[in-house]
PDB file of C-alpha atoms in Angstrom:
ATOM      1  CA  UNK A 285     -67.933  35.832 -51.878  1.00  0.00           C
ATOM      2  CA  UNK A 286     -69.692  39.181 -51.342  1.00  0.00           C
ATOM      3  CA  UNK A 287     -72.678  38.199 -53.488  1.00  0.00           C
ATOM      4  CA  UNK A 288     -72.867  34.764 -51.880  1.00  0.00           C
ATOM      5  CA  UNK A 289     -73.167  36.388 -48.447  1.00  0.00           C
ATOM      6  CA  UNK A 290     -75.568  39.108 -49.679  1.00  0.00           C
ATOM      7  CA  UNK A 291     -77.853  36.403 -51.075  1.00  0.00           C
ATOM      8  CA  UNK A 292     -77.548  34.162 -48.022  1.00  0.00           C
ATOM      9  CA  UNK A 293     -80.847  33.242 -46.307  1.00  0.00           C
ATOM     10  CA  UNK A 294     -79.039  33.516 -42.949  1.00  0.00           C
ATOM     11  CA  UNK A 295     -77.957  37.120 -43.583  1.00  0.00           C
ATOM     12  CA  UNK A 296     -81.474  37.983 -44.712  1.00  0.00           C
ATOM     13  CA  UNK A 297     -83.029  36.348 -41.645  1.00  0.00           C
ATOM     14  CA  UNK A 298     -80.682  38.045 -39.172  1.00  0.00           C
ATOM     15  CA  UNK A 299     -81.252  41.475 -40.729  1.00  0.00           C
ATOM     16  CA  UNK A 300     -85.019  40.949 -40.686  1.00  0.00           C
ATOM     17  CA  UNK A 301     -84.784  40.106 -36.979  1.00  0.00           C
ATOM     18  CA  UNK A 302     -82.699  43.231 -36.344  1.00  0.00           C
ATOM     19  CA  UNK A 303     -85.127  45.432 -38.292  1.00  0.00           C
ATOM     20  CA  UNK A 304     -88.066  43.967 -36.334  1.00  0.00           C
ATOM     21  CA  UNK A 305     -86.592  45.073 -32.999  1.00  0.00           C
ATOM     22  CA  UNK A 306     -88.283  48.070 -31.378  1.00  0.00           C
ATOM     23  CA  UNK A 307     -85.638  50.786 -30.895  1.00  0.00           C
ATOM     24  CA  UNK A 308     -87.692  52.378 -28.105  1.00  0.00           C
ATOM     25  CA  UNK A 309     -87.508  49.324 -25.846  1.00  0.00           C
ATOM     26  CA  UNK A 310     -84.940  48.861 -23.109  1.00  0.00           C
ATOM     27  CA  UNK A 311     -82.234  46.455 -24.210  1.00  0.00           C
ATOM     28  CA  UNK A 312     -82.605  47.342 -27.900  1.00  0.00           C
ATOM     29  CA  UNK A 313     -78.907  48.124 -28.394  1.00  0.00           C
ATOM     30  CA  UNK A 314     -77.768  44.910 -26.733  1.00  0.00           C
ATOM     31  CA  UNK A 315     -80.221  42.781 -28.708  1.00  0.00           C
ATOM     32  CA  UNK A 316     -79.236  44.490 -31.977  1.00  0.00           C
ATOM     33  CA  UNK A 317     -75.516  44.089 -31.266  1.00  0.00           C
ATOM     34  CA  UNK A 318     -75.882  40.394 -30.397  1.00  0.00           C
ATOM     35  CA  UNK A 319     -77.654  39.748 -33.698  1.00  0.00           C
ATOM     36  CA  UNK A 320     -75.136  41.828 -35.689  1.00  0.00           C
ATOM     37  CA  UNK A 321     -72.296  39.699 -34.296  1.00  0.00           C
ATOM     38  CA  UNK A 322     -73.796  36.764 -36.226  1.00  0.00           C
ATOM     39  CA  UNK A 323     -73.356  38.580 -39.557  1.00  0.00           C
ATOM     40  CA  UNK A 324     -70.276  38.334 -41.775  1.00  0.00           C
ATOM     41  CA  UNK A 325     -68.299  41.566 -42.056  1.00  0.00           C
ATOM     42  CA  UNK A 326     -66.463  43.503 -44.699  1.00  0.00           C
ATOM     43  CA  UNK A 327     -63.539  45.815 -43.983  1.00  0.00           C
ATOM     44  CA  UNK A 328     -63.829  48.613 -46.553  1.00  0.00           C
ATOM     45  CA  UNK A 329     -60.885  50.632 -45.216  1.00  0.00           C
ATOM     46  CA  UNK A 330     -58.463  47.677 -45.322  1.00  0.00           C
ATOM     47  CA  UNK A 331     -57.580  45.486 -48.278  1.00  0.00           C
ATOM     48  CA  UNK A 332     -55.990  42.862 -46.029  1.00  0.00           C
ATOM     49  CA  UNK A 333     -54.292  42.383 -42.674  1.00  0.00           C
ATOM     50  CA  UNK A 334     -50.550  41.579 -42.581  1.00  0.00           C
ATOM     51  CA  UNK A 335     -48.660  39.441 -40.137  1.00  0.00           C
ATOM     52  CA  UNK A 336     -50.880  37.125 -38.154  1.00  0.00           C
ATOM     53  CA  UNK A 337     -53.965  38.370 -40.025  1.00  0.00           C
ATOM     54  CA  UNK A 338     -55.468  39.879 -36.886  1.00  0.00           C
ATOM     55  CA  UNK A 339     -57.898  42.692 -37.682  1.00  0.00           C
ATOM     56  CA  UNK A 340     -55.949  45.569 -36.131  1.00  0.00           C
ATOM     57  CA  UNK A 341     -55.026  49.014 -37.418  1.00  0.00           C
ATOM     58  CA  UNK A 342     -51.339  48.082 -37.191  1.00  0.00           C
ATOM     59  CA  UNK A 343     -51.819  45.062 -39.491  1.00  0.00           C
ATOM     60  CA  UNK A 344     -54.133  46.820 -41.951  1.00  0.00           C
ATOM     61  CA  UNK A 345     -53.155  47.490 -45.552  1.00  0.00           C
ATOM     62  CA  UNK A 346     -55.251  50.502 -46.643  1.00  0.00           C
ATOM     63  CA  UNK A 347     -57.732  49.882 -49.463  1.00  0.00           C
ATOM     64  CA  UNK A 348     -58.039  53.469 -50.675  1.00  0.00           C
ATOM     65  CA  UNK A 349     -61.733  53.388 -49.786  1.00  0.00           C
ATOM     66  CA  UNK A 350     -63.720  55.224 -47.155  1.00  0.00           C
ATOM     67  CA  UNK A 351     -66.982  54.315 -45.484  1.00  0.00           C
ATOM     68  CA  UNK A 352     -69.697  56.658 -44.275  1.00  0.00           C
ATOM     69  CA  UNK A 353     -72.183  55.239 -41.783  1.00  0.00           C
ATOM     70  CA  UNK A 354     -75.371  57.257 -41.295  1.00  0.00           C
ATOM     71  CA  UNK A 355     -77.723  56.214 -38.496  1.00  0.00           C
ATOM     72  CA  UNK A 356     -81.293  57.282 -37.753  1.00  0.00           C
ATOM     73  CA  UNK A 357     -82.556  57.601 -41.331  1.00  0.00           C
ATOM     74  CA  UNK A 358     -86.344  57.287 -41.297  1.00  0.00           C
ATOM     75  CA  UNK A 359     -86.667  56.602 -45.045  1.00  0.00           C
ATOM     76  CA  UNK A 360     -83.317  55.295 -46.356  1.00  0.00           C
ATOM     77  CA  UNK A 361     -84.539  54.661 -49.925  1.00  0.00           C
ATOM     78  CA  UNK A 362     -85.813  58.230 -50.354  1.00  0.00           C
ATOM     79  CA  UNK A 363     -82.657  59.647 -48.765  1.00  0.00           C
ATOM     80  CA  UNK A 364     -80.623  57.674 -51.303  1.00  0.00           C
ATOM     81  CA  UNK A 365     -82.716  58.757 -54.300  1.00  0.00           C
ATOM     82  CA  UNK A 366     -82.847  62.463 -53.420  1.00  0.00           C
ATOM     83  CA  UNK A 367     -79.597  63.090 -51.528  1.00  0.00           C
ATOM     84  CA  UNK A 368     -77.034  60.548 -52.717  1.00  0.00           C
ATOM     85  CA  UNK A 369     -77.895  59.158 -56.161  1.00  0.00           C
ATOM     86  CA  UNK A 370     -77.176  62.447 -57.994  1.00  0.00           C
ATOM     87  CA  UNK A 371     -73.566  62.315 -56.724  1.00  0.00           C
ATOM     88  CA  UNK A 372     -72.739  58.614 -57.007  1.00  0.00           C
ATOM     89  CA  UNK A 373     -70.887  58.266 -60.311  1.00  0.00           C
ATOM     90  CA  UNK A 374     -69.130  61.643 -60.440  1.00  0.00           C
ATOM     91  CA  UNK A 375     -67.732  61.150 -56.930  1.00  0.00           C
ATOM     92  CA  UNK A 376     -66.652  57.502 -57.064  1.00  0.00           C
ATOM     93  CA  UNK A 377     -69.226  56.257 -54.602  1.00  0.00           C
ATOM     94  CA  UNK A 378     -69.102  52.496 -55.140  1.00  0.00           C
ATOM     95  CA  UNK A 379     -71.690  51.219 -52.718  1.00  0.00           C
ATOM     96  CA  UNK A 380     -74.844  52.460 -50.987  1.00  0.00           C
ATOM     97  CA  UNK A 381     -76.936  50.190 -48.788  1.00  0.00           C
ATOM     98  CA  UNK A 382     -79.456  50.265 -46.019  1.00  0.00           C
ATOM     99  CA  UNK A 383     -77.822  49.174 -42.768  1.00  0.00           C
ATOM    100  CA  UNK A 384     -78.824  45.870 -41.113  1.00  0.00           C
ATOM    101  CA  UNK A 385     -81.191  47.729 -38.752  1.00  0.00           C
ATOM    102  CA  UNK A 386     -83.126  49.125 -41.713  1.00  0.00           C
ATOM    103  CA  UNK A 387     -82.711  52.592 -40.155  1.00  0.00           C
ATOM    104  CA  UNK A 388     -79.492  53.850 -41.695  1.00  0.00           C
ATOM    105  CA  UNK A 389     -77.314  54.096 -44.771  1.00  0.00           C
ATOM    106  CA  UNK A 390     -73.790  52.921 -45.494  1.00  0.00           C
ATOM    107  CA  UNK A 391     -71.737  54.403 -48.306  1.00  0.00           C
ATOM    108  CA  UNK A 392     -68.363  53.185 -49.564  1.00  0.00           C
ATOM    109  CA  UNK A 393     -66.397  55.579 -51.727  1.00  0.00           C
ATOM    110  CA  UNK A 394     -62.933  56.114 -53.166  1.00  0.00           C
ATOM    111  CA  UNK A 395     -60.654  58.384 -51.182  1.00  0.00           C
ATOM    112  CA  UNK A 396     -58.851  61.144 -53.065  1.00  0.00           C
ATOM    113  CA  UNK A 397     -55.031  61.080 -53.146  1.00  0.00           C
ATOM    114  CA  UNK A 398     -53.687  62.060 -49.731  1.00  0.00           C
ATOM    115  CA  UNK A 399     -57.159  62.235 -48.177  1.00  0.00           C
ATOM    116  CA  UNK A 400     -57.684  60.654 -44.759  1.00  0.00           C
ATOM    117  CA  UNK A 401     -60.751  58.549 -44.064  1.00  0.00           C
ATOM    118  CA  UNK A 402     -62.181  61.317 -41.848  1.00  0.00           C
ATOM    119  CA  UNK A 403     -61.604  63.931 -44.580  1.00  0.00           C
ATOM    120  CA  UNK A 404     -63.277  61.680 -47.152  1.00  0.00           C
ATOM    121  CA  UNK A 405     -66.260  61.118 -44.869  1.00  0.00           C
ATOM    122  CA  UNK A 406     -66.642  64.859 -44.360  1.00  0.00           C
ATOM    123  CA  UNK A 407     -66.381  65.535 -48.109  1.00  0.00           C
ATOM    124  CA  UNK A 408     -69.012  62.938 -49.065  1.00  0.00           C
ATOM    125  CA  UNK A 409     -71.319  63.911 -46.178  1.00  0.00           C
ATOM    126  CA  UNK A 410     -71.271  67.598 -47.189  1.00  0.00           C
ATOM    127  CA  UNK A 411     -71.767  66.712 -50.837  1.00  0.00           C
ATOM    128  CA  UNK A 412     -74.850  64.600 -50.015  1.00  0.00           C
ATOM    129  CA  UNK A 413     -76.295  67.004 -47.428  1.00  0.00           C
ATOM    130  CA  UNK A 414     -75.670  64.606 -44.542  1.00  0.00           C
ATOM    131  CA  UNK A 415     -75.257  66.534 -41.296  1.00  0.00           C
ATOM    132  CA  UNK A 416     -74.949  63.684 -38.805  1.00  0.00           C
ATOM    133  CA  UNK A 417     -72.961  60.518 -39.306  1.00  0.00           C
ATOM    134  CA  UNK A 418     -70.921  58.111 -37.232  1.00  0.00           C
ATOM    135  CA  UNK A 419     -67.541  59.835 -36.868  1.00  0.00           C
ATOM    136  CA  UNK A 420     -66.052  56.829 -35.070  1.00  0.00           C
ATOM    137  CA  UNK A 421     -65.860  54.775 -38.283  1.00  0.00           C
ATOM    138  CA  UNK A 422     -62.470  56.090 -39.375  1.00  0.00           C
ATOM    139  CA  UNK A 423     -59.977  53.437 -38.277  1.00  0.00           C
ATOM    140  CA  UNK A 424     -58.481  51.049 -40.833  1.00  0.00           C
ATOM    141  CA  UNK A 425     -59.698  47.907 -39.049  1.00  0.00           C
ATOM    142  CA  UNK A 426     -63.323  49.104 -38.876  1.00  0.00           C
ATOM    143  CA  UNK A 427     -65.802  46.400 -39.803  1.00  0.00           C
ATOM    144  CA  UNK A 428     -69.064  46.829 -41.635  1.00  0.00           C
ATOM    145  CA  UNK A 429     -71.777  44.231 -41.159  1.00  0.00           C
ATOM    146  CA  UNK A 430     -73.127  42.448 -44.214  1.00  0.00           C
ATOM    147  CA  UNK A 431     -76.651  43.113 -45.351  1.00  0.00           C
ATOM    148  CA  UNK A 432     -78.947  41.183 -47.692  1.00  0.00           C
ATOM    149  CA  UNK A 433     -79.047  41.962 -51.394  1.00  0.00           C
ATOM    150  CA  UNK A 434     -82.450  43.641 -51.065  1.00  0.00           C
ATOM    151  CA  UNK A 435     -80.838  46.303 -48.813  1.00  0.00           C
ATOM    152  CA  UNK A 436     -78.246  47.219 -51.452  1.00  0.00           C
ATOM    153  CA  UNK A 437     -79.361  50.329 -53.311  1.00  0.00           C
ATOM    154  CA  UNK A 438     -76.294  50.766 -55.513  1.00  0.00           C
ATOM    155  CA  UNK A 439     -73.157  48.738 -56.135  1.00  0.00           C
ATOM    156  CA  UNK A 440     -70.304  49.204 -58.568  1.00  0.00           C
ATOM    157  CA  UNK A 441     -68.208  46.067 -58.918  1.00  0.00           C
ATOM    158  CA  UNK A 442     -65.074  48.219 -59.340  1.00  0.00           C
ATOM    159  CA  UNK A 443     -65.076  48.021 -55.540  1.00  0.00           C
ATOM    160  CA  UNK A 444     -63.895  44.417 -55.921  1.00  0.00           C
ATOM    161  CA  UNK A 445     -61.475  44.889 -58.841  1.00  0.00           C
ATOM    162  CA  UNK A 446     -57.879  44.698 -57.621  1.00  0.00           C
ATOM    163  CA  UNK A 447     -56.730  46.321 -60.875  1.00  0.00           C
ATOM    164  CA  UNK A 448     -58.743  49.453 -60.091  1.00  0.00           C
ATOM    165  CA  UNK A 449     -58.876  49.459 -56.309  1.00  0.00           C
ATOM    166  CA  UNK A 450     -57.967  47.010 -53.607  1.00  0.00           C
ATOM    167  CA  UNK A 451     -60.764  44.483 -53.296  1.00  0.00           C
ATOM    168  CA  UNK A 452     -62.986  44.674 -50.212  1.00  0.00           C
ATOM    169  CA  UNK A 453     -62.545  41.463 -48.199  1.00  0.00           C
ATOM    170  CA  UNK A 454     -65.354  39.456 -46.585  1.00  0.00           C
ATOM    171  CA  UNK A 455     -64.690  38.005 -43.153  1.00  0.00           C
ATOM    172  CA  UNK A 456     -67.060  35.261 -41.954  1.00  0.00           C
TER     173      UNK A 456
END
């Protein structure tokens, strides 16, 4: 399902429209958020949601993964190549992509035993020389908006293998 969404013309079109918005204009955040709401989401911190299936922290079954969201990156591809790529495999970083705005990076990584999401974010950020990141993305129910395949800089399919980790679900 992940690859179907990543290759979807609709996802590509929405992300292109988001990236075309001028962040200096009034109303930018509202326009960006309205477009993002049209994108499917993944929930990297939660494998599934118990009970009624509502996406809440109380219903979340932890996936063992953490997500680091870095905004305001002027050249995401270069930042990936020089700051993140050297650490990907040795540190179980499973996914690196440019965010739907085209101005940020999203990393999904394996948490160490006993490590909280916030501790994992801090560890990966320090490792990659990232000094500012979205610290609010630490709850289990946190959603991450889908991006087109061309935005994905690195992906390890172990992220989807329930025998290795809990698979990352896609929510339309």
